[in-house]
PDB file of C-alpha atoms in Angstrom:
ATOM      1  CA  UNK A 131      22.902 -24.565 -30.494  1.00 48.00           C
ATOM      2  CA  UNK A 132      22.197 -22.929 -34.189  1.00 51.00           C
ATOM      3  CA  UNK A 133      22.570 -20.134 -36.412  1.00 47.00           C
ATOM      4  CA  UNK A 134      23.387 -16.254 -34.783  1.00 46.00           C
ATOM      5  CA  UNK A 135      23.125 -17.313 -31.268  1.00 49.00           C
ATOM      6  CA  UNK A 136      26.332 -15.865 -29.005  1.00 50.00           C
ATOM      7  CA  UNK A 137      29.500 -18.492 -28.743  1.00 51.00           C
ATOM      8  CA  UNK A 138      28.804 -19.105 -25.398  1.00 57.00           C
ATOM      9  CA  UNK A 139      25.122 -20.052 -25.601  1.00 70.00           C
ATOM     10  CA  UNK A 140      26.253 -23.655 -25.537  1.00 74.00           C
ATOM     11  CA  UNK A 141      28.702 -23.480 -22.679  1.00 81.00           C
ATOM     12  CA  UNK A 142      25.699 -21.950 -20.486  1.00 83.00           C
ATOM     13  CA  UNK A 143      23.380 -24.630 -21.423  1.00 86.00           C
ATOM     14  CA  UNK A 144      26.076 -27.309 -20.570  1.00 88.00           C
ATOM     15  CA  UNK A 145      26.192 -25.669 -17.130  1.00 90.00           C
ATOM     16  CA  UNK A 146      23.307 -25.658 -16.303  1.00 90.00           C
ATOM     17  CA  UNK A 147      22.770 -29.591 -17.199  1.00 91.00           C
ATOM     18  CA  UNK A 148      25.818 -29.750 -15.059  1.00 93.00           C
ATOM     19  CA  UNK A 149      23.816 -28.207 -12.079  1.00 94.00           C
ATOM     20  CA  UNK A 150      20.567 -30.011 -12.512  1.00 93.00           C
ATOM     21  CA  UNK A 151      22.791 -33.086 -12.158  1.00 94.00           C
ATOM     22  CA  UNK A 152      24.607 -31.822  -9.044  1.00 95.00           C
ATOM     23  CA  UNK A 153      21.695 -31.210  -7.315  1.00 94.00           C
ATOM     24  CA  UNK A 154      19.415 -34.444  -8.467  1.00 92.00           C
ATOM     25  CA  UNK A 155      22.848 -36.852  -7.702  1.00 94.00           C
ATOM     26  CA  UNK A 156      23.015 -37.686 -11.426  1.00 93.00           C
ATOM     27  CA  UNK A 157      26.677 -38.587 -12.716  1.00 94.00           C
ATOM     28  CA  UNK A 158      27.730 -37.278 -16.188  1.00 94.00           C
ATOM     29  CA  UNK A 159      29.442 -39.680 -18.557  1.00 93.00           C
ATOM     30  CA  UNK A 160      29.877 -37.878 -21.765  1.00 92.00           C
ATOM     31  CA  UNK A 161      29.012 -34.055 -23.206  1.00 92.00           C
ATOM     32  CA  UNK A 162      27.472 -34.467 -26.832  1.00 90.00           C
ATOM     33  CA  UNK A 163      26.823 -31.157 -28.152  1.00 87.00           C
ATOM     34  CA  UNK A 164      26.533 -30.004 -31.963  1.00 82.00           C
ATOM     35  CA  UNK A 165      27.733 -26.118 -32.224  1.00 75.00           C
ATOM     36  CA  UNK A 166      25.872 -23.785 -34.809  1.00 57.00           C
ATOM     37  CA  UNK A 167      23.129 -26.968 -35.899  1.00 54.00           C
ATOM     38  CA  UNK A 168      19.730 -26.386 -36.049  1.00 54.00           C
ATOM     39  CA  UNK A 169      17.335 -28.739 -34.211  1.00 49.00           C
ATOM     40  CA  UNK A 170      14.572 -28.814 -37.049  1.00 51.00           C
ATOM     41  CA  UNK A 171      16.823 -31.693 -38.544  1.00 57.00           C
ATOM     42  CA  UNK A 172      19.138 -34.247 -37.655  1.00 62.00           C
ATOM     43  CA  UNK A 173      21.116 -35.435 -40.203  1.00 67.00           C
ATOM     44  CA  UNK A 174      24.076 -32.859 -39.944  1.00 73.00           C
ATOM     45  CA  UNK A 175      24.197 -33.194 -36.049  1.00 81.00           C
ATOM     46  CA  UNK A 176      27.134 -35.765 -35.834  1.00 87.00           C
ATOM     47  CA  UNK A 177      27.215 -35.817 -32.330  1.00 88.00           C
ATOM     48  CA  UNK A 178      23.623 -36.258 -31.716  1.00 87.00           C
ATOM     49  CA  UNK A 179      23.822 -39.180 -34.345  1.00 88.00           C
ATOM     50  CA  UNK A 180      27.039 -40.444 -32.276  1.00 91.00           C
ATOM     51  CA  UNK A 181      25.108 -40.099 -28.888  1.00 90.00           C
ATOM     52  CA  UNK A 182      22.145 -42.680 -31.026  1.00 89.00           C
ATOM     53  CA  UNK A 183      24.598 -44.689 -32.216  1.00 91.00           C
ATOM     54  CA  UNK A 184      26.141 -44.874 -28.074  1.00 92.00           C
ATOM     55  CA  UNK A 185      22.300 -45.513 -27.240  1.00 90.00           C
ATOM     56  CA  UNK A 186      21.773 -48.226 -28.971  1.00 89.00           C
ATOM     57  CA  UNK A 187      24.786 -50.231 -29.015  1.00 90.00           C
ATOM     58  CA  UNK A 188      24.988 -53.418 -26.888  1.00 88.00           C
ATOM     59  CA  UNK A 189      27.876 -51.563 -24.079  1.00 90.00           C
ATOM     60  CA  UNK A 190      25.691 -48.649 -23.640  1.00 91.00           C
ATOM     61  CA  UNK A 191      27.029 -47.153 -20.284  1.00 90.00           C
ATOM     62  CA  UNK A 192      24.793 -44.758 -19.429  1.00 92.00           C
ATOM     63  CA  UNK A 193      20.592 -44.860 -18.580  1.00 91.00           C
ATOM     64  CA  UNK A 194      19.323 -41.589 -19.149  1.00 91.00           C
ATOM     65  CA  UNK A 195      20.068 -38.524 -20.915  1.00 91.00           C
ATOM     66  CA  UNK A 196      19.779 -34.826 -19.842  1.00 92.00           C
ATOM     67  CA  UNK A 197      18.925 -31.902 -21.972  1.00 89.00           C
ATOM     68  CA  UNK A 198      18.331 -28.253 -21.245  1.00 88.00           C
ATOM     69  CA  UNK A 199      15.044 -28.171 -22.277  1.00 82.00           C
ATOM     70  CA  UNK A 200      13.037 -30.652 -25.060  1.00 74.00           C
ATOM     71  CA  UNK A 201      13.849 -28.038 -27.776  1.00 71.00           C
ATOM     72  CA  UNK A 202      17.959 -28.670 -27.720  1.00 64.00           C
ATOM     73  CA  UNK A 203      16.641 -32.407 -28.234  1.00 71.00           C
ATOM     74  CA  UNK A 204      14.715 -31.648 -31.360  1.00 62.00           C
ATOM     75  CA  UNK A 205      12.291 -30.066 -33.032  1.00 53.00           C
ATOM     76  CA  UNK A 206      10.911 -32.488 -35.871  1.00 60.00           C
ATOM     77  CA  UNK A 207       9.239 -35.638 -36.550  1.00 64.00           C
ATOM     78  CA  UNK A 208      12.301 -37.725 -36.890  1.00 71.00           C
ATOM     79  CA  UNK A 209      14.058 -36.543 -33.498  1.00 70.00           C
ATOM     80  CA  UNK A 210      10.258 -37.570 -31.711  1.00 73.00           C
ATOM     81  CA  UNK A 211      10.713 -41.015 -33.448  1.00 78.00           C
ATOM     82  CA  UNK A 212      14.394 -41.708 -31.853  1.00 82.00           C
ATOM     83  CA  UNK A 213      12.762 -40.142 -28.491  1.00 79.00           C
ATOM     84  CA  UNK A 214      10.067 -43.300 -28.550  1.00 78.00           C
ATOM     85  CA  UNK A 215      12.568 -45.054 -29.358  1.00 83.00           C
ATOM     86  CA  UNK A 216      14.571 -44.459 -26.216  1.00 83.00           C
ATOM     87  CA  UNK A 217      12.016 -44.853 -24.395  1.00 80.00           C
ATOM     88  CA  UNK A 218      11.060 -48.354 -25.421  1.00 80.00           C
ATOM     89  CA  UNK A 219      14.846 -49.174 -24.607  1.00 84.00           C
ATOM     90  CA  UNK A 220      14.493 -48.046 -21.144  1.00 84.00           C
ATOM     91  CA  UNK A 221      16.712 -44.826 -21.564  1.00 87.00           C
ATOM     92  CA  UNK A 222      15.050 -42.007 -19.840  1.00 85.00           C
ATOM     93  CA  UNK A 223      15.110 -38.194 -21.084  1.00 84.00           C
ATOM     94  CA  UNK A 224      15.445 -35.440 -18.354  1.00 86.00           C
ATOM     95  CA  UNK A 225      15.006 -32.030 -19.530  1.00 86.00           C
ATOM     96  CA  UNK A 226      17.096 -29.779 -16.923  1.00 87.00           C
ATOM     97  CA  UNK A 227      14.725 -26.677 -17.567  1.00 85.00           C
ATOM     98  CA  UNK A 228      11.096 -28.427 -18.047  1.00 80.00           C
ATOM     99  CA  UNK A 229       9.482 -29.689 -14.578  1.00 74.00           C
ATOM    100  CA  UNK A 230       6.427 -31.005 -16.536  1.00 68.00           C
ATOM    101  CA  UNK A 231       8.946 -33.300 -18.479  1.00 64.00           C
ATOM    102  CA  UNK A 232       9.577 -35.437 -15.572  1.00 65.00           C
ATOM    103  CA  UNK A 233       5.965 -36.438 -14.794  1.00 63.00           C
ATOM    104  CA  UNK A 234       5.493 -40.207 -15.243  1.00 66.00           C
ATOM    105  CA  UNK A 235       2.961 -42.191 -16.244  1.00 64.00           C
ATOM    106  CA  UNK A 236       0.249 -41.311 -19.034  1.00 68.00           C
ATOM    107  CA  UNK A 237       0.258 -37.511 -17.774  1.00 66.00           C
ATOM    108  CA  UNK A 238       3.816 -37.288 -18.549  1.00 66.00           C
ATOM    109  CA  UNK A 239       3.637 -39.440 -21.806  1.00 67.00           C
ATOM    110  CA  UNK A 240       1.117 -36.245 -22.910  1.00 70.00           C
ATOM    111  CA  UNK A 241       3.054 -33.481 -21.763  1.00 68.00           C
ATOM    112  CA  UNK A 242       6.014 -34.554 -23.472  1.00 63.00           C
ATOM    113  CA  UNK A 243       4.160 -34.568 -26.532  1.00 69.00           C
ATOM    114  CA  UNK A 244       2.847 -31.588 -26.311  1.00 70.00           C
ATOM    115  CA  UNK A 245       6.051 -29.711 -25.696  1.00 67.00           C
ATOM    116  CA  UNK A 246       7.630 -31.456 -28.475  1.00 66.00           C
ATOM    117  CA  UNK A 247       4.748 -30.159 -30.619  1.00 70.00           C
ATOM    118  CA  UNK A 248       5.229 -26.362 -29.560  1.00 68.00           C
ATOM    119  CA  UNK A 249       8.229 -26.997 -30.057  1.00 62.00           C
ATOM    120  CA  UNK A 250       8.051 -27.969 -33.785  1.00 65.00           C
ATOM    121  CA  UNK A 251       5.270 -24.895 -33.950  1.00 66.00           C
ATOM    122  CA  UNK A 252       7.483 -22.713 -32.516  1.00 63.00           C
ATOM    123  CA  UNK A 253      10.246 -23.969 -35.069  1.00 64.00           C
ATOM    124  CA  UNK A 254       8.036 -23.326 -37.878  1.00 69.00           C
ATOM    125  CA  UNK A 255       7.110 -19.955 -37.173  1.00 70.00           C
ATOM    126  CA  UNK A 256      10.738 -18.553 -36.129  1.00 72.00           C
ATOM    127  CA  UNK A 257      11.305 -20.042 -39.881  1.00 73.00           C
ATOM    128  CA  UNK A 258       8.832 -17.631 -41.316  1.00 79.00           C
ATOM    129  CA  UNK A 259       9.707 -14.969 -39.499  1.00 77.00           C
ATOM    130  CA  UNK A 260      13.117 -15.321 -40.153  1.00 81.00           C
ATOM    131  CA  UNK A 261      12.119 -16.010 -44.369  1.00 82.00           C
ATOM    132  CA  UNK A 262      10.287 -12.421 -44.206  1.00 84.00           C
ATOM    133  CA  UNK A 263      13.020 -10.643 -42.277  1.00 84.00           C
ATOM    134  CA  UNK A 264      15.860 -11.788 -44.974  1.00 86.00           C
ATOM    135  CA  UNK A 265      13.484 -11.170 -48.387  1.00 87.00           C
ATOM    136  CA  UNK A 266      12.934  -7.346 -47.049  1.00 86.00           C
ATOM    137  CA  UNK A 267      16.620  -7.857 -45.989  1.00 85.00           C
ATOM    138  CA  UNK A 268      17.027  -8.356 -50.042  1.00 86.00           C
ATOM    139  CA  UNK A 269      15.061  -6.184 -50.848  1.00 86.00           C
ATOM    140  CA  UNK A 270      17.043  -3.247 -49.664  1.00 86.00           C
ATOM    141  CA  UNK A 271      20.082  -4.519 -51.383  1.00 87.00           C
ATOM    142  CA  UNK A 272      21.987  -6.186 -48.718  1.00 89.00           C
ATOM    143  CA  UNK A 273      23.122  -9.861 -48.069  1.00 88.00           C
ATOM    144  CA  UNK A 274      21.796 -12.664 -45.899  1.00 87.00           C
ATOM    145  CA  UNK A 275      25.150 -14.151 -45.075  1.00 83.00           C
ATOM    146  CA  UNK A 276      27.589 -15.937 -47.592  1.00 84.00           C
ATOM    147  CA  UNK A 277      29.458 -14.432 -50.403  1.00 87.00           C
ATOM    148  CA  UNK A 278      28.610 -11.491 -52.754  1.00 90.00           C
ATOM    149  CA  UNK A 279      26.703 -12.806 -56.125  1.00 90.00           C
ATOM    150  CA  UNK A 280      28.896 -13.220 -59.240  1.00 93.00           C
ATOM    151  CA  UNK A 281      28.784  -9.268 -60.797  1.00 92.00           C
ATOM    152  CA  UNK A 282      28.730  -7.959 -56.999  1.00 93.00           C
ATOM    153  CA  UNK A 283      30.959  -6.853 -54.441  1.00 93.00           C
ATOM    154  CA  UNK A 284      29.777  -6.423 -50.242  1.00 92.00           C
ATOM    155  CA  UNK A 285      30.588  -3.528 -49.074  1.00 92.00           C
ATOM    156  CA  UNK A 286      29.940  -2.719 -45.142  1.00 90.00           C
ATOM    157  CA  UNK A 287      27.920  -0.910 -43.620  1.00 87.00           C
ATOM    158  CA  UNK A 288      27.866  -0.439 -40.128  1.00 87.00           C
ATOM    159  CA  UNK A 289      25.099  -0.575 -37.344  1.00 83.00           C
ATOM    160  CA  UNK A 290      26.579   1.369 -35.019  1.00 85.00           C
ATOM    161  CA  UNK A 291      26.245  -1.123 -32.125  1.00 85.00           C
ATOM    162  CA  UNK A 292      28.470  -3.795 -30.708  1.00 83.00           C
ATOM    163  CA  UNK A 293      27.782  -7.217 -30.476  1.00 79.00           C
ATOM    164  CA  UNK A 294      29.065  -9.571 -27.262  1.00 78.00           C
ATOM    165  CA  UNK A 295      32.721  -9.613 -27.818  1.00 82.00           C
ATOM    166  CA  UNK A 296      32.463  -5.589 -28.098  1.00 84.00           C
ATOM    167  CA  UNK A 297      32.960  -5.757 -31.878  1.00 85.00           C
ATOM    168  CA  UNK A 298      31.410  -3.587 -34.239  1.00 87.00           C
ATOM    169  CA  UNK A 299      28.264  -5.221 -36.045  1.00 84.00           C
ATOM    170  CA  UNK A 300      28.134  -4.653 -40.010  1.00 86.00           C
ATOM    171  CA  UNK A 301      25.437  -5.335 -42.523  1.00 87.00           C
ATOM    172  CA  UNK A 302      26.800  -5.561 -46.111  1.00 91.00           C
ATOM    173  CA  UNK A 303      25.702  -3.882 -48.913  1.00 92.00           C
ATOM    174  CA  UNK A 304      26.124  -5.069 -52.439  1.00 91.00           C
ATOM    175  CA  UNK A 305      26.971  -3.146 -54.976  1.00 93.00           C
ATOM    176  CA  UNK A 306      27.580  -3.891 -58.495  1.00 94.00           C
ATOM    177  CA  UNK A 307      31.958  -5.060 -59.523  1.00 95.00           C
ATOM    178  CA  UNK A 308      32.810  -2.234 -61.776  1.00 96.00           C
ATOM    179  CA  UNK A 309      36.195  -4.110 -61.954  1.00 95.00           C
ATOM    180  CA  UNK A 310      36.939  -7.141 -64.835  1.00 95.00           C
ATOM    181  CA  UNK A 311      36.916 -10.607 -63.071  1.00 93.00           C
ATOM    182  CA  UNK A 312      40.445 -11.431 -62.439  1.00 93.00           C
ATOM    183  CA  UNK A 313      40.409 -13.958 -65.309  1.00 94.00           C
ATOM    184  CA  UNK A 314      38.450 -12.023 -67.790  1.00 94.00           C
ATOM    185  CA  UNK A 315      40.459 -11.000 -71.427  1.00 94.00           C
ATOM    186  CA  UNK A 316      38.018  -7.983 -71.828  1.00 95.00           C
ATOM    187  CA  UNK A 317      37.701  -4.297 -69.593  1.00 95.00           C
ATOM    188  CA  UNK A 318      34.242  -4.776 -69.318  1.00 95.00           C
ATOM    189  CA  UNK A 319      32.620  -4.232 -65.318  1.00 96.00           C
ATOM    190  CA  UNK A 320      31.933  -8.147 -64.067  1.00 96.00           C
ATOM    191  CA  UNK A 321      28.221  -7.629 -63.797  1.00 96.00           C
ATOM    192  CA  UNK A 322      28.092  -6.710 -67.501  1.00 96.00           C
ATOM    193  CA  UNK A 323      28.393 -10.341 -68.504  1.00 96.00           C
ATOM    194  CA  UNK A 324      24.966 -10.939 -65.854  1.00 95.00           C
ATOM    195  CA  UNK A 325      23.059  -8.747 -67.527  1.00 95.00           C
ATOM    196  CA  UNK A 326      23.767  -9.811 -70.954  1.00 95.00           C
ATOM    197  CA  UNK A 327      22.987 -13.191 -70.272  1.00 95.00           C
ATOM    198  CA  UNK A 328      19.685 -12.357 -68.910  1.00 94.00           C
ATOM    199  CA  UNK A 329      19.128  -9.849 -72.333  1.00 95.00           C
ATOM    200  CA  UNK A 330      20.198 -12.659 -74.583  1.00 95.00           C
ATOM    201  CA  UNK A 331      17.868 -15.371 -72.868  1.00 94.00           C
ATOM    202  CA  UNK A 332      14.444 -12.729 -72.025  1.00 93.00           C
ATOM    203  CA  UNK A 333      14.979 -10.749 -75.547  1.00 92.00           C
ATOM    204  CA  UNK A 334      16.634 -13.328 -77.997  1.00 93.00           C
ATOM    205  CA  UNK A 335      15.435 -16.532 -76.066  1.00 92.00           C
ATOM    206  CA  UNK A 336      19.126 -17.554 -76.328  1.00 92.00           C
ATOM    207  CA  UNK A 337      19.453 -21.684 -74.774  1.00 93.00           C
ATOM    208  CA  UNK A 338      22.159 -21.575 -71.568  1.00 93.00           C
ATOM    209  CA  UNK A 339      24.978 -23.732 -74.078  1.00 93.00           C
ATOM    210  CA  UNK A 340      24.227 -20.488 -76.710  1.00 94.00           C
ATOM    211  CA  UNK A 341      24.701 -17.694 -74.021  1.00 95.00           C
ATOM    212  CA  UNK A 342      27.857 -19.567 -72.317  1.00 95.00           C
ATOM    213  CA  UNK A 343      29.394 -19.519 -75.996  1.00 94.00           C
ATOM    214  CA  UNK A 344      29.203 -15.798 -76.183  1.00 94.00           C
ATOM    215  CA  UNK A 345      30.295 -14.649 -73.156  1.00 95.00           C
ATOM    216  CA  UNK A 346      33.367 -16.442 -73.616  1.00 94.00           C
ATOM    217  CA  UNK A 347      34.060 -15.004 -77.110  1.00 94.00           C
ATOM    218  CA  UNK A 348      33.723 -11.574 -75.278  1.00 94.00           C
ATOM    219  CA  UNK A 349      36.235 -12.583 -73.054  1.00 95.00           C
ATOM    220  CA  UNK A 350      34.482 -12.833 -69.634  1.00 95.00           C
ATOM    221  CA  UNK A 351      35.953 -16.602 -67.699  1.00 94.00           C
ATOM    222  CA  UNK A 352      35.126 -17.661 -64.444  1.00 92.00           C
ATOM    223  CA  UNK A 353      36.671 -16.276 -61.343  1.00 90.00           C
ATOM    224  CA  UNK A 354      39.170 -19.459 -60.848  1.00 89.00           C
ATOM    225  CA  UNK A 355      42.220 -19.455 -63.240  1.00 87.00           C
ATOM    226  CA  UNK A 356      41.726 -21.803 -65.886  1.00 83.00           C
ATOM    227  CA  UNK A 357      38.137 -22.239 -65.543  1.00 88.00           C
ATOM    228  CA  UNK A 358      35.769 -21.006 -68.381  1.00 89.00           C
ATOM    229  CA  UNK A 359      31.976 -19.984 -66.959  1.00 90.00           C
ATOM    230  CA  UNK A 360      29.574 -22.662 -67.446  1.00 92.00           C
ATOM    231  CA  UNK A 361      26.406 -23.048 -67.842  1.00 93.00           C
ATOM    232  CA  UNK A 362      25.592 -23.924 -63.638  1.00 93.00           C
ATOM    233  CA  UNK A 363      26.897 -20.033 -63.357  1.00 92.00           C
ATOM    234  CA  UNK A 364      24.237 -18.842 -65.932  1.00 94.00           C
ATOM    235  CA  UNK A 365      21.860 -20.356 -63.682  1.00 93.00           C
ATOM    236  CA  UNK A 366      22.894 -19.352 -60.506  1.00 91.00           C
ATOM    237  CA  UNK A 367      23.052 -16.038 -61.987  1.00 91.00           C
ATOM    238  CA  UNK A 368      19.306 -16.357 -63.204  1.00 90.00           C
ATOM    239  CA  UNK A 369      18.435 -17.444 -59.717  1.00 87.00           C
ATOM    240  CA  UNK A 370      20.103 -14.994 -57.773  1.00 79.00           C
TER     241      UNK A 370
END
């Protein structure tokens, strides 16, 4: 399951492995199920590494594995090599939602291909879409997700819908800190010290080390106690 999908996206899925196995007499051993992980990679699913790792191992105790559908297995190259992989070990795949998955022989060896390369396509495109959405999301001043910029504050702004739970949904708005940073020994607003790093480096061509040394003789720190800004918040403040 991944990003902005509902809470209870994975429990249905699980349930309806959990049918698919009633009704085809297939025992379930073990659940493994990575909450809010994409399936474009693999690395940061632990439990998909842990049900490899169960796969391989010399007391394996299961002989297949059942998904909901090919695209909760994975949606990139390396996920298709550990699928082969399988394979070759005798472990069989079931996809629960995907009758063409469960075609043997060279007919089936193709159609899984296949719908592990729309899936991939598929992917890839929701990945664009999603890139344009959040840059015009940008570009009208509000936030992707994560905190507020150093020199901004989020403020909300509602939607006026709910979402699942029957919660109010928000988009937030940033707006520029009038305040000092809680640290800072001068009254100046916190996104004053943002933009006179960027006039000191575009108009003076001042280095990073030379723009860190003036801010802090004007007084502006960074926003833990006892830590001065540093050049990696120049940057990130350049970036953003």
């Amino acid at each position: 399951s991944s990003d902005l999908q509902d809470t209870s996206s994975g429990t249905l899925r699980q349930g309806r492995c959990r049918e698919y196995a009633v009704k085809n007499n297939i025992r379930v051993l073990d659940v493994y199920y990575d909450e809010a992980k994409s399936g474009t990679s693999t690395e940061t699913r632990k439990r998909y590494r842990q049900l490899l790792a169960d796969a391989f191992s010399q007391s394996r105790k299961f002989v297949g594995i059942l998904v909901f559908s090919s695209s909760r297995w994975g949606r990139a190259t390396d996920s298709e090599i550990d699928f082969l992989m399988l394979e070759v070990k005798g472990i069989r795949i079931v996809s629960a939602t995907e009758a063409a998955f469960q075609q043997e022989g060279s007919h089936g060896e193709l159609m899984r291909g296949i719908l592990q390369k729309v899936n991939a396509f598929f992917s890839r495109q929701t990945g664009e879409y999603t890139h344009a959405m959040q840059t015009a999301n940008c570009q009208e001043g509000f936030m992707n997700g994560g905190g507020p910029p150093d020199g901004y504050v989020a403020k909300p702004f509602s939607l006026g819908m709910k979402d699942a739970r029957g919660e109010e949904r928000f988009r937030y708005l940033l707006e520029l800190n009038e305040k000092p940073g809680p640290y800072d020994t001068t009254s100046e607003p916190r996104w004053r010290w943002v933009r006179i790093a960027v006039d000191m480096h575009l108009k003076q061509g001042r280095s990073v080390k030379s723009i860190v040394r003036e801010l802090y003789a004007r007084g502006f720190r960074g926003l833990r106690k006892g830590t001065p800004l540093n050049p990696s918040n120049v940057r990130a403040a350049f970036r953003n």
